[in-house]
XYZ file of C-alpha atoms in Angstrom:
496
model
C 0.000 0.000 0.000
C 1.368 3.366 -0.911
C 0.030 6.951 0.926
C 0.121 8.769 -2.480
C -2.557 11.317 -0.229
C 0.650 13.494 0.590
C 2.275 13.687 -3.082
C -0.023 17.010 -3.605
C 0.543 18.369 -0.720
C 4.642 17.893 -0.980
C 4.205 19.097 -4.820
C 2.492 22.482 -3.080
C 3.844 23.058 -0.661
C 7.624 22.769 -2.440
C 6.101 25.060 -5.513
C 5.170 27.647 -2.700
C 9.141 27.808 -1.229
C 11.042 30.902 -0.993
C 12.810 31.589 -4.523
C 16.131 32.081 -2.816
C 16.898 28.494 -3.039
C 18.851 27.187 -5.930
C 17.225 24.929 -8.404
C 19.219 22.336 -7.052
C 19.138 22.177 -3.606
C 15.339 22.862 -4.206
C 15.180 19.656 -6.579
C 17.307 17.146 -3.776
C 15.028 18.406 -1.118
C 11.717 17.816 -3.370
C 12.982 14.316 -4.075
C 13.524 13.464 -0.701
C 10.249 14.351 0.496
C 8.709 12.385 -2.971
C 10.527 9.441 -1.499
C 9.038 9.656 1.964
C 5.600 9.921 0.071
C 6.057 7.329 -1.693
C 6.913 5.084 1.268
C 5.386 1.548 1.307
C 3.178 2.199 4.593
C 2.981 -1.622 5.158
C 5.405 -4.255 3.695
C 4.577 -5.772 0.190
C 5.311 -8.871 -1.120
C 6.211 -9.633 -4.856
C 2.610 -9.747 -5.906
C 1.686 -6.661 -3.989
C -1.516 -5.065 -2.949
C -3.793 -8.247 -4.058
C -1.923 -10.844 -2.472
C -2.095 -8.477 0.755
C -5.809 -8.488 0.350
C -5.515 -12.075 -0.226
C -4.096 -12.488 3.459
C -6.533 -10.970 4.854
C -9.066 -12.216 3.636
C -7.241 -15.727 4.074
C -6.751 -14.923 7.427
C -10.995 -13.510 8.382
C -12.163 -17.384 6.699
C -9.341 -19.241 8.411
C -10.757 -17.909 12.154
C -11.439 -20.417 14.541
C -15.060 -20.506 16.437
C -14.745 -19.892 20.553
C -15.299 -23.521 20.624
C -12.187 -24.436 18.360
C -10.168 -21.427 19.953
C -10.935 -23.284 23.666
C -9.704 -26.924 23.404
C -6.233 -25.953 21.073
C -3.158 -26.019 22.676
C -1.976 -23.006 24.513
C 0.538 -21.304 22.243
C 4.012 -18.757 24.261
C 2.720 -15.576 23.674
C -0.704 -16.468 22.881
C -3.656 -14.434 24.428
C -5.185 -17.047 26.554
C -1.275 -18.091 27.774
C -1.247 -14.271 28.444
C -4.461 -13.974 30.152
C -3.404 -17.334 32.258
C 0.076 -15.857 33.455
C -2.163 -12.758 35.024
C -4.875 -14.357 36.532
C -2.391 -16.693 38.365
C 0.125 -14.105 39.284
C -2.819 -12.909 41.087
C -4.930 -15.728 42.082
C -2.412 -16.603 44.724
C -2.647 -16.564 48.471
C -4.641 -13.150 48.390
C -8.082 -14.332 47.904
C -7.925 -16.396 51.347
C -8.131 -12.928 53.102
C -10.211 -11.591 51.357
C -13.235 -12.440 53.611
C -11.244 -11.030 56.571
C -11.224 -7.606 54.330
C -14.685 -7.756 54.474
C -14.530 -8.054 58.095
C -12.546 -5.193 58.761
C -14.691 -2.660 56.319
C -17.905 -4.332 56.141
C -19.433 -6.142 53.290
C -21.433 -3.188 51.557
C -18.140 -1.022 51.476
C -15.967 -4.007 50.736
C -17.957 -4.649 48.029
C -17.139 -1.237 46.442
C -13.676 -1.146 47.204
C -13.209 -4.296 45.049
C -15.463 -2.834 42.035
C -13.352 -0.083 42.263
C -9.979 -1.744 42.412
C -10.696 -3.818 39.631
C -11.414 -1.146 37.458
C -8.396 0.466 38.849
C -6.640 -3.067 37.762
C -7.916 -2.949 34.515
C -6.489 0.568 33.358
C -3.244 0.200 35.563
C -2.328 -2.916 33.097
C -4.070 -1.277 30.183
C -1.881 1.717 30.328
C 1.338 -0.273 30.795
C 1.255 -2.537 27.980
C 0.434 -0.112 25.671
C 3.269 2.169 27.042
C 5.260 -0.986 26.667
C 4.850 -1.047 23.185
C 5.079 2.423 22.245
C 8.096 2.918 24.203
C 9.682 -0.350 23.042
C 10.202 -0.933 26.898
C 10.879 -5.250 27.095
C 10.302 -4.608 31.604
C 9.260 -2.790 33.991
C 12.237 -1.022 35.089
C 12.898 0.073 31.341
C 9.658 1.532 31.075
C 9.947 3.626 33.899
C 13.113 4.724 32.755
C 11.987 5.619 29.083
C 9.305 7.764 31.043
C 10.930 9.769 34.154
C 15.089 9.090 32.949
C 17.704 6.609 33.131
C 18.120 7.045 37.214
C 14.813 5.829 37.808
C 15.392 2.012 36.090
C 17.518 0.730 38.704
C 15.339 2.371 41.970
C 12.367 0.367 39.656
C 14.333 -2.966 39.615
C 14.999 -2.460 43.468
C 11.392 -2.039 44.271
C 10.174 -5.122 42.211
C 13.345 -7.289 43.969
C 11.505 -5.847 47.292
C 8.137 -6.306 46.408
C 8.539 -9.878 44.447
C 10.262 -11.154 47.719
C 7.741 -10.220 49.874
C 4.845 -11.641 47.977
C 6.847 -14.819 47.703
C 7.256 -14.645 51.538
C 3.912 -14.882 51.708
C 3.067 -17.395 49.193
C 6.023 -19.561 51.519
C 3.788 -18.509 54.903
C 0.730 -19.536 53.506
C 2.042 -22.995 52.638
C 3.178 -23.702 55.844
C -0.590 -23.137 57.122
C -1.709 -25.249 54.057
C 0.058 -28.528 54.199
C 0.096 -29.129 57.978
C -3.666 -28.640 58.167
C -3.833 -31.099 55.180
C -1.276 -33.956 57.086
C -4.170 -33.410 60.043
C -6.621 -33.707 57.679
C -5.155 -37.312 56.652
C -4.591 -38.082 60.448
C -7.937 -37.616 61.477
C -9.554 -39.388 58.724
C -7.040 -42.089 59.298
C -5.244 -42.084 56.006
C -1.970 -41.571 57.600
C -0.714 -42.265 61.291
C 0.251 -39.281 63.496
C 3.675 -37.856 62.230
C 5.952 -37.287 65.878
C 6.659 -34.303 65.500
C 6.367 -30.950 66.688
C 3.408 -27.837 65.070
C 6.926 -25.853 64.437
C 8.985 -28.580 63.399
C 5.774 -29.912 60.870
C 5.087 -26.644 59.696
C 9.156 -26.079 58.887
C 9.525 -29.384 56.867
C 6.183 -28.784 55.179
C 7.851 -25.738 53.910
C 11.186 -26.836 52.952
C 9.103 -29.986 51.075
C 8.040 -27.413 49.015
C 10.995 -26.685 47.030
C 10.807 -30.151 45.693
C 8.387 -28.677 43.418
C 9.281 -24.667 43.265
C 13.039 -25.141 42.132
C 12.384 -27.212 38.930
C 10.041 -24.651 38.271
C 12.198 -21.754 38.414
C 14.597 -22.858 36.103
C 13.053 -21.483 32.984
C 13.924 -18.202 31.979
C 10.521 -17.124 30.253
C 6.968 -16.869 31.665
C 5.376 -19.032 28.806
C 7.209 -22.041 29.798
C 5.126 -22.002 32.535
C 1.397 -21.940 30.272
C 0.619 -25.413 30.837
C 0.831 -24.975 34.630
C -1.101 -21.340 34.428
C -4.674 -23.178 34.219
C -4.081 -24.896 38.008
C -5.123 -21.053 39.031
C -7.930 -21.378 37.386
C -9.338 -24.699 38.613
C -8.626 -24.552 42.278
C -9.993 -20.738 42.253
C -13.215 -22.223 40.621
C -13.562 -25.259 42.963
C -12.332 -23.101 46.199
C -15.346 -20.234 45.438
C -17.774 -23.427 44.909
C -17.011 -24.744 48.121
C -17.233 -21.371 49.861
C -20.529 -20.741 47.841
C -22.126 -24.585 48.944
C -21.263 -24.280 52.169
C -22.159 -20.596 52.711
C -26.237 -20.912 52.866
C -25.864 -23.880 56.179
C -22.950 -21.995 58.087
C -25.102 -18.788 57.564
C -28.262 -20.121 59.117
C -26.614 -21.550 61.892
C -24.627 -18.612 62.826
C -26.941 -15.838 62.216
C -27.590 -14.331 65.425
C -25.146 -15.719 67.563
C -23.828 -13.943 70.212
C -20.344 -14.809 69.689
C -20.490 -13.978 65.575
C -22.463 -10.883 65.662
C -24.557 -9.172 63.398
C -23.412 -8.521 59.550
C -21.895 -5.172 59.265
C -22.763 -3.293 55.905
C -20.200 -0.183 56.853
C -17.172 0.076 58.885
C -15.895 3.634 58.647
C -13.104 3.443 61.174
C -9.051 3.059 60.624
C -9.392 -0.549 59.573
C -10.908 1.151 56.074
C -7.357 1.437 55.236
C -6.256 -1.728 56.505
C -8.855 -3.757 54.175
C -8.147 -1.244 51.676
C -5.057 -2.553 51.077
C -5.164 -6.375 51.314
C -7.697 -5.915 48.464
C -5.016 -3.852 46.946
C -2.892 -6.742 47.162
C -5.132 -9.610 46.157
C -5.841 -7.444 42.206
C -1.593 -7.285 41.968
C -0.590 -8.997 38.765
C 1.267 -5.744 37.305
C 4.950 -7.201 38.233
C 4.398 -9.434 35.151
C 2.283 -7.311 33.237
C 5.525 -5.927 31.014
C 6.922 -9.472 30.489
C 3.840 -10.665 29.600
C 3.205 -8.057 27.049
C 6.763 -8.692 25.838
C 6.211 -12.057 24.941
C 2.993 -11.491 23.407
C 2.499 -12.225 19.579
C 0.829 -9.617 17.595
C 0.512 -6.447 20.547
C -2.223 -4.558 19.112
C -4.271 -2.287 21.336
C -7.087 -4.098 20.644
C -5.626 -7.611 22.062
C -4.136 -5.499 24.738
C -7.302 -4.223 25.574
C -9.202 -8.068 25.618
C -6.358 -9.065 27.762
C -6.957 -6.396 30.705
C -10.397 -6.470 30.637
C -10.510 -10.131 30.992
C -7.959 -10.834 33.389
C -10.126 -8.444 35.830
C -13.373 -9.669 34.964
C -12.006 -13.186 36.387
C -10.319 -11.450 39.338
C -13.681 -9.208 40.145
C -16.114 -12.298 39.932
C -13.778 -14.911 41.931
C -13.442 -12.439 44.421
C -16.461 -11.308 45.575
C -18.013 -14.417 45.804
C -15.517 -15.912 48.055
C -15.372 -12.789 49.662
C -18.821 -12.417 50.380
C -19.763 -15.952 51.468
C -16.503 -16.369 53.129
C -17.530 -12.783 55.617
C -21.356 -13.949 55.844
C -20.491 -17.709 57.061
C -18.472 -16.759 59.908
C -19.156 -12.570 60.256
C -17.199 -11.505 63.047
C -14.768 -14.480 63.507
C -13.660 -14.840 60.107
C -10.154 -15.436 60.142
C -7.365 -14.274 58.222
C -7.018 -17.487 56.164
C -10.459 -18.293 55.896
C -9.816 -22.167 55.722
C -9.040 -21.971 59.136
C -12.786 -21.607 59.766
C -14.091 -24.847 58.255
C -13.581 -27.748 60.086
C -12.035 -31.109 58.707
C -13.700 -32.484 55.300
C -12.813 -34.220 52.331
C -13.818 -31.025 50.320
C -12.200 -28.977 52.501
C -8.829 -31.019 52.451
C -9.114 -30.863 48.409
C -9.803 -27.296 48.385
C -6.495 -26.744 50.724
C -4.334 -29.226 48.187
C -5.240 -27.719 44.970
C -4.419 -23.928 46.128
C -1.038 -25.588 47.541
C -0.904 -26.314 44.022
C -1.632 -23.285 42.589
C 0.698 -21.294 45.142
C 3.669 -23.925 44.257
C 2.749 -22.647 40.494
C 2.460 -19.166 41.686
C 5.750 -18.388 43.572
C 7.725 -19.538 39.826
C 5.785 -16.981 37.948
C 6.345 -14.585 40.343
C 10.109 -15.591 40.737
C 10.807 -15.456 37.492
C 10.808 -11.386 37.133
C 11.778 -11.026 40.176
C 14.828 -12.394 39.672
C 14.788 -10.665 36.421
C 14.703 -7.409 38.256
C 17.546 -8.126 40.872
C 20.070 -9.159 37.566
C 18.910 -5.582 36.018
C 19.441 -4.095 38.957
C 22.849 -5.502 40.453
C 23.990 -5.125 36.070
C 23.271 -1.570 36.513
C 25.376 -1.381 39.823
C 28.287 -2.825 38.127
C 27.928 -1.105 34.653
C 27.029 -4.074 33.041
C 25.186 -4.417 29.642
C 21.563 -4.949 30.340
C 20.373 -7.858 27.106
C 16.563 -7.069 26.687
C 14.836 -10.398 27.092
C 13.347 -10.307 23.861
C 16.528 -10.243 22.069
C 18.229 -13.058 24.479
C 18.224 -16.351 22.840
C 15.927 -19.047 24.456
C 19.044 -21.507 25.105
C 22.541 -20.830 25.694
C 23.830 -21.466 22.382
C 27.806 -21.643 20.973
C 28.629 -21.580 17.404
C 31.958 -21.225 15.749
C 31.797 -18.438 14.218
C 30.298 -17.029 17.911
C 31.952 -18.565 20.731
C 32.199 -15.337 22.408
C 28.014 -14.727 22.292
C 27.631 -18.441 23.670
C 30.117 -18.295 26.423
C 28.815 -14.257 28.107
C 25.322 -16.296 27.230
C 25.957 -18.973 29.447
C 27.686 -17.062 31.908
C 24.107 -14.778 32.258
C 21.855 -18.172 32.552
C 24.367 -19.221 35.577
C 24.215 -16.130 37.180
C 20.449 -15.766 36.851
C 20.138 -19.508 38.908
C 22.457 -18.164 41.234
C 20.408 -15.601 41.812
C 16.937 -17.631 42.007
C 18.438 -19.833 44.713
C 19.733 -16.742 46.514
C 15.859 -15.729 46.791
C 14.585 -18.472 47.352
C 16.805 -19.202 50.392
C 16.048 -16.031 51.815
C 12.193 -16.571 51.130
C 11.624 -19.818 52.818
C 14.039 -18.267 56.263
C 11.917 -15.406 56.331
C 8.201 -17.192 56.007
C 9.704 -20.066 58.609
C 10.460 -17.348 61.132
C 7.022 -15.049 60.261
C 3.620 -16.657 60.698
C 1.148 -13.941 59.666
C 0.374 -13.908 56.149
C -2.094 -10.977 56.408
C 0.214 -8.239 57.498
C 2.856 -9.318 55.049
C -0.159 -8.963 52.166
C -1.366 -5.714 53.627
C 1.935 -3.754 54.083
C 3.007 -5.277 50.374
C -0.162 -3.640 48.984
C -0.097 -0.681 50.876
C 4.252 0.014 49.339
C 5.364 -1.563 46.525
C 2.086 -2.824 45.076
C 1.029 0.973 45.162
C 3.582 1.881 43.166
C 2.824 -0.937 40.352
C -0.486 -0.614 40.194
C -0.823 3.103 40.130
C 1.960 5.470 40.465
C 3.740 3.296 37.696
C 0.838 3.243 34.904
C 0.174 7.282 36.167
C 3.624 8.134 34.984
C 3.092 6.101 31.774
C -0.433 7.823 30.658
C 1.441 11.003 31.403
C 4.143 10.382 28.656
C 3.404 8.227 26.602
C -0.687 8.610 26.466
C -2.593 5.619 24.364
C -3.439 6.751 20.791
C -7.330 5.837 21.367
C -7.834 7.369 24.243
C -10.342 10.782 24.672
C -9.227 13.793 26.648
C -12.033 12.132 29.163
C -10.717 9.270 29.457
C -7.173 10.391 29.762
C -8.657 12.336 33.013
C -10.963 9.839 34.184
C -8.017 7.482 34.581
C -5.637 9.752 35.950
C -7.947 10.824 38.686
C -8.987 7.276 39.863
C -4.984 6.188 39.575
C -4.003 9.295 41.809
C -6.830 8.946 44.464
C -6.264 5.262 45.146
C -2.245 5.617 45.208
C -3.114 8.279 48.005
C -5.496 6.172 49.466
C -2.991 3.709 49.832
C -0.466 5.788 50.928
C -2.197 6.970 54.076
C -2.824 3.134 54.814
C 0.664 2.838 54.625
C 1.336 5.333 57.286
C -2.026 4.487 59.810
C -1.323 0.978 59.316
């Protein structure tokens, strides 16, 4: 295709010069700018504009139904592999405090914080991957650097090293409540005999068990190695908010009206706003792998962009307020932080507590993975080191003869990258065996760091580089919403 609209206007507008130019440098300059009109604007095969309109139309009859799009294999860089990688970076341990959110605020104004911070989700990730791509930005750090200066990359990579830790911590913490209960579980229905040990000593080898699974996991350098794992989220998320749904309408008629679990609070207006505030915060967090994602994905067009953020927290909005609402009205005022501690010993129960142990064994490699990503970017630009875009990395650590050099710096990166995962993980699993309460860990993580990805990051993004589709409303619509909740948090930050 050819924009021949601008050969008038260059013909004019040349005709129209001053005369002081000579007729030569007047001619190179008008055959310049015919050039640039002339331009290809897209890139043309040797049959040209009809077997472009060929492809196209090749490519409209060659779509596949929903049906035939559902049961194919998930494809790296696909959008449902894309959509996946979100939804479990953020279906982790969050949504088992949720309920306790509730709690603390009440369920009417719960109910409204979590409308609003999904739609605060949604354009926080919608702004960053387009930013992404107009700025060419292949992480987070980058992108914050292509928007605010080159100082602000590395203070970017240290924040997502803090931030990815601490959520890991977490993920470790809630584990160790997770497969203890599930070994007592077995006990009691007599599947297993009574293990001789200790609740510290149980809880500390359930943890360490865990990196018989996490450290295979993290070996991969790329998030869609991981796509065939991503759907675990999914399922136990679906079959945890069915159990909390079935049981919710029985626990609720018994406790109703019980002295010792009160009466359902519809508003809380007190300092524990702030508080519930920002474990909610926490549980809509996916943006640490919102740039990697978007780097990996095939064919980044606002419009997939756009299907991929909307989706991701239309899943997160639905799963959470219906095990956040029958979690609160089962157990009302003693609803504990991890709101499995509330049911009693079941089969369902026990299967609901092993398949999110799945899905947070799943969820601490995608979250490790740029994490560690950050702390290489960040310790490289300590040391002056070149910093390889993962994009243009190869896949493998490759040698060829006419390359040794590339092979051998190549390998030398992948080694220092596992270093580096084992590092963190070490210093995860000390920290969650030594810290036993996942809630404030969520809270203060969503009140800091997970401020700063979720809004103070995409505010500095719409700022310079603002999306191409977007109206002068909806550029301050956004804005608004991003700065209000990033002081909201803030100030829970500080009362906390």
């Amino acid at each position: 295709w050819f924009d021949c609209s601008r050969i008038p206007f260059v013909i004019l507008r040349r005709a129209s010069a001053a005369p002081r130019l000579d007729m030569a440098a007047r001619g190179r300059a008008f055959s310049n700018e015919m050039q640039d009109a002339l331009k290809p604007v897209g890139s043309l095969n040797d049959l040209g504009t009809v077997a472009m309109l060929d492809r196209r139309y090749a490519s409209l009859q060659s779509r596949k139904s929903f049906s035939e799009r559902a049961i194919t294999p998930l494809t790296a860089g696909g959008l449902r592999q894309s959509i996946l990688t979100l939804v479990q970076t953020s279906l982790g341990g969050g949504v088992l405090t949720l309920a306790f959110a509730m709690r603390l605020s009440g369920l009417g104004l719960g109910l409204v914080l979590m409308m609003v911070l999904g739609l605060v989700a949604f354009m926080g990730m919608d702004v960053m991957m387009r930013g992404a791509v107009q700025l060419q930005a292949f992480d987070t750090a980058t992108l914050l650097a292509r928007c605010v200066g080159p100082w602000s990359g590395p203070a970017m990579d240290l924040l997502l090293v803090l931030y990815g830790n601490g959520a890991l911590v977490a993920y470790f913490i809630l584990l160790g409540d997770f497969l203890p209960a599930i070994v007592t579980d077995l006990v009691q229905m007599s599947v297993i005999s009574p293990p001789q040990l200790s609740a510290q000593d149980l809880r500390t080898r359930c943890i360490l068990s865990t990196l018989i699974v996490v450290v295979p996991l993290s070996i991969p350098r790329k998030l869609s190695a991981l796509r065939y794992a991503s759907p675990i989220a999914l399922i136990s998320i679906l079959y945890f908010s069915t159990t909390v749904l079935t049981n919710a309408p029985g626990l609720i008629l018994a406790h109703l009206g019980q002295p010792e679990y009160g009466e359902i609070q519809w508003f809380n207006v007190d300092w524990n706003f702030f508080k519930s505030f920002s474990i909610l915060l926490f549980a809509f967090n996916c943006h640490l792998n919102v740039v990697p994602v978007c780097s990996e994905l095939t064919d980044p067009s606002d419009y997939r962009i756009t299907k991929i953020c909307r989706r991701v927290a239309m899943v997160e909005v639905i799963f959470y307020t219906f095990i956040a609402a029958g979690g609160y009205l089962s157990f009302l005022a003693v609803t504990d932080q991890n709101i499995l501690r509330n049911y009693g010993t079941s089969f369902a129960v026990t299967l609901c507590r092993i398949l999110l142990s799945f899905t947070i064994l799943v969820g601490i490699p995608t979250n490790l993975l740029p994490t560690v990503r950050s702390f290489k970017g960040f310790i490289e630009n300590l040391t002056g080191a070149a910093k390889t875009p993962p994009m243009e990395a190869p896949l493998l650590p490759t040698e060829s003869p006419t390359n040794g050099a590339v092979g051998t710096a190549t390998t030398s990166s992948e080694v220092f990258r596992l270093l580096l995962t084992a590092f963190c993980l070490a210093l995860e699993v000390v920290v969650a065996i030594a810290v036993p309460n996942v809630a404030d860990v969520m809270g203060f993580l969503g009140a800091s760091v997970g401020t700063i990805l979720m809004m103070v990051l995409p505010l500095t993004v719409l700022v310079k580089a603002r999306p191409k589709d977007y109206s002068t409303a909806r550029v301050w619509l956004t804005g608004l919403l991003l700065l209000m909740s990033s002081l909201t948090a803030f100030t829970a930050l500080v009362v906390m």
